[in-house]
Amino acid sequence: MSYERDNIRQMTGYTSGEQPVDASTLKLNTNENPYPPSPQVQVRLNDLRIESLRTYPHPTADPLRDLLAVTHAVHRENIVVTHGGDEALRLAVTTYVEPGAAFGMTDPSYSLYPVLAQIHGARVVKIALDDNWHLPRNFADELNEAGANLACIVNPHAPSGTLTDIDRISQLAESLNGVLLVDEAYVDFVDPALRYDAVRLVNAFDNLLILRTFSKGYSLAGLRLGYLIGAAPLIEPLVQKTRDSFNIDYISQQLGEAAITDRAYAEQTWANVRAARRLLRDDLVRLGFAVNPSQSNFLLVEVPLALPMTAEQIYLALKDAGILVRYFDTPLLDDKLRITVGTEGQNRQLINVLQTALNSCS
Ligand SMILES: *Cc1c(COP(=O)(O)O)cnc(C)c1O
């Protein structure tokens, strides 16, 4: 006898990337920032006093919301702080999607989306990307036709790294009948010369939510801190109704404040990652791989038939050598690897192992 609801029994859960126990493993599989968090975060951690944990934290993390509001030139009412970006996604699904109604996403995309939609009893509508990983022209029309209450797109896209430009985002927000959530988990790594900035659109559209996280850009994946930016009426029910009470613990609020206050440090890591991304891409192309242009901290690397190994064989060879990358065993991606950009030294280590593996097979 199973007591699970039907939809829970029928679904499979989210599978996260491997987290090795061996500290010597080079982790290039879950898109973490290769640099440590700001030293100011360590200072704040050292200053924490255990007595502070006796009382409940600020229920809506307003001091952190205010710092974020200043950072993004919006108001406190435009921001809800969440337990990782993942809680933000869950809140968006539970707040905006009628159970049974459609939830829209691209294929491929972040594999947590359909899991959250299925838990909620929503109908998942996946729209295929075009050959260059761009949104198809009919994206909004198809979702409107399906009656989607919410659509999530990742920008820059995961796992391709492709950036959708701001005009297209604005056009989508305009034409979708439901809420458009732009998941900007990787936006910190976008080349500033492109002048991509979707936050300035939030007060122009009453249906646009921007997701941000401290996990990638601020090297704080272990902390579980994210937030949404949107027009005040869109944010209000998340803050006042659907969020867990005290969803952000005191320690996370403190460390998040320290991280955002020392944003200059994080910005330097983003610049380093961009520089390393260029070099890594050049090196991979030199080895014979096809690499999609990426505005993220990872590269989607295609293994052409001309190379003596398949993507899966390379994934396994790297794993044997203590380097983890992501291999997706799905029809669209099974000839590709998603490789997180590491430090220049880590990337050189990867290239050396790849070179040796390929040479030994040819
Ligand atoms: C990492 C990531 C998130 C958010 O992750 P959290 O660690 O929960 O903040 C959201 N969307 C995508 C596509 C991601 O890669």
PDB file of C-alpha atoms in Angstrom, residues 2 5 30 41 64 152 182 198 205 256 271 299 340 355:
ATOM      1  CA  SER A   2       1.469   3.317  -1.035  1.00  0.00           C
ATOM      2  CA  ARG A   5      -0.364  10.988  -4.099  1.00  0.00           C
ATOM      3  CA  THR A  30      28.160  21.210 -11.162  1.00  0.00           C
ATOM      4  CA  VAL A  41      32.273  36.229   4.406  1.00  0.00           C
ATOM      5  CA  LEU A  64      19.607  41.625   3.037  1.00  0.00           C
ATOM      6  CA  CYS A 152      10.778  29.264 -17.004  1.00  0.00           C
ATOM      7  CA  VAL A 182      14.024  34.251 -16.360  1.00  0.00           C
ATOM      8  CA  ALA A 198      16.923  42.198 -17.593  1.00  0.00           C
ATOM      9  CA  PHE A 205       6.159  44.162 -17.044  1.00  0.00           C
ATOM     10  CA  GLY A 256      24.701  36.884   2.340  1.00  0.00           C
ATOM     11  CA  ALA A 271      36.276  38.395 -14.823  1.00  0.00           C
ATOM     12  CA  LEU A 299      31.035  25.008 -21.865  1.00  0.00           C
ATOM     13  CA  THR A 340      32.505  23.807 -15.739  1.00  0.00           C
ATOM     14  CA  GLN A 355      45.166  15.153 -24.671  1.00  0.00           C
TER      15      GLN A 355
END
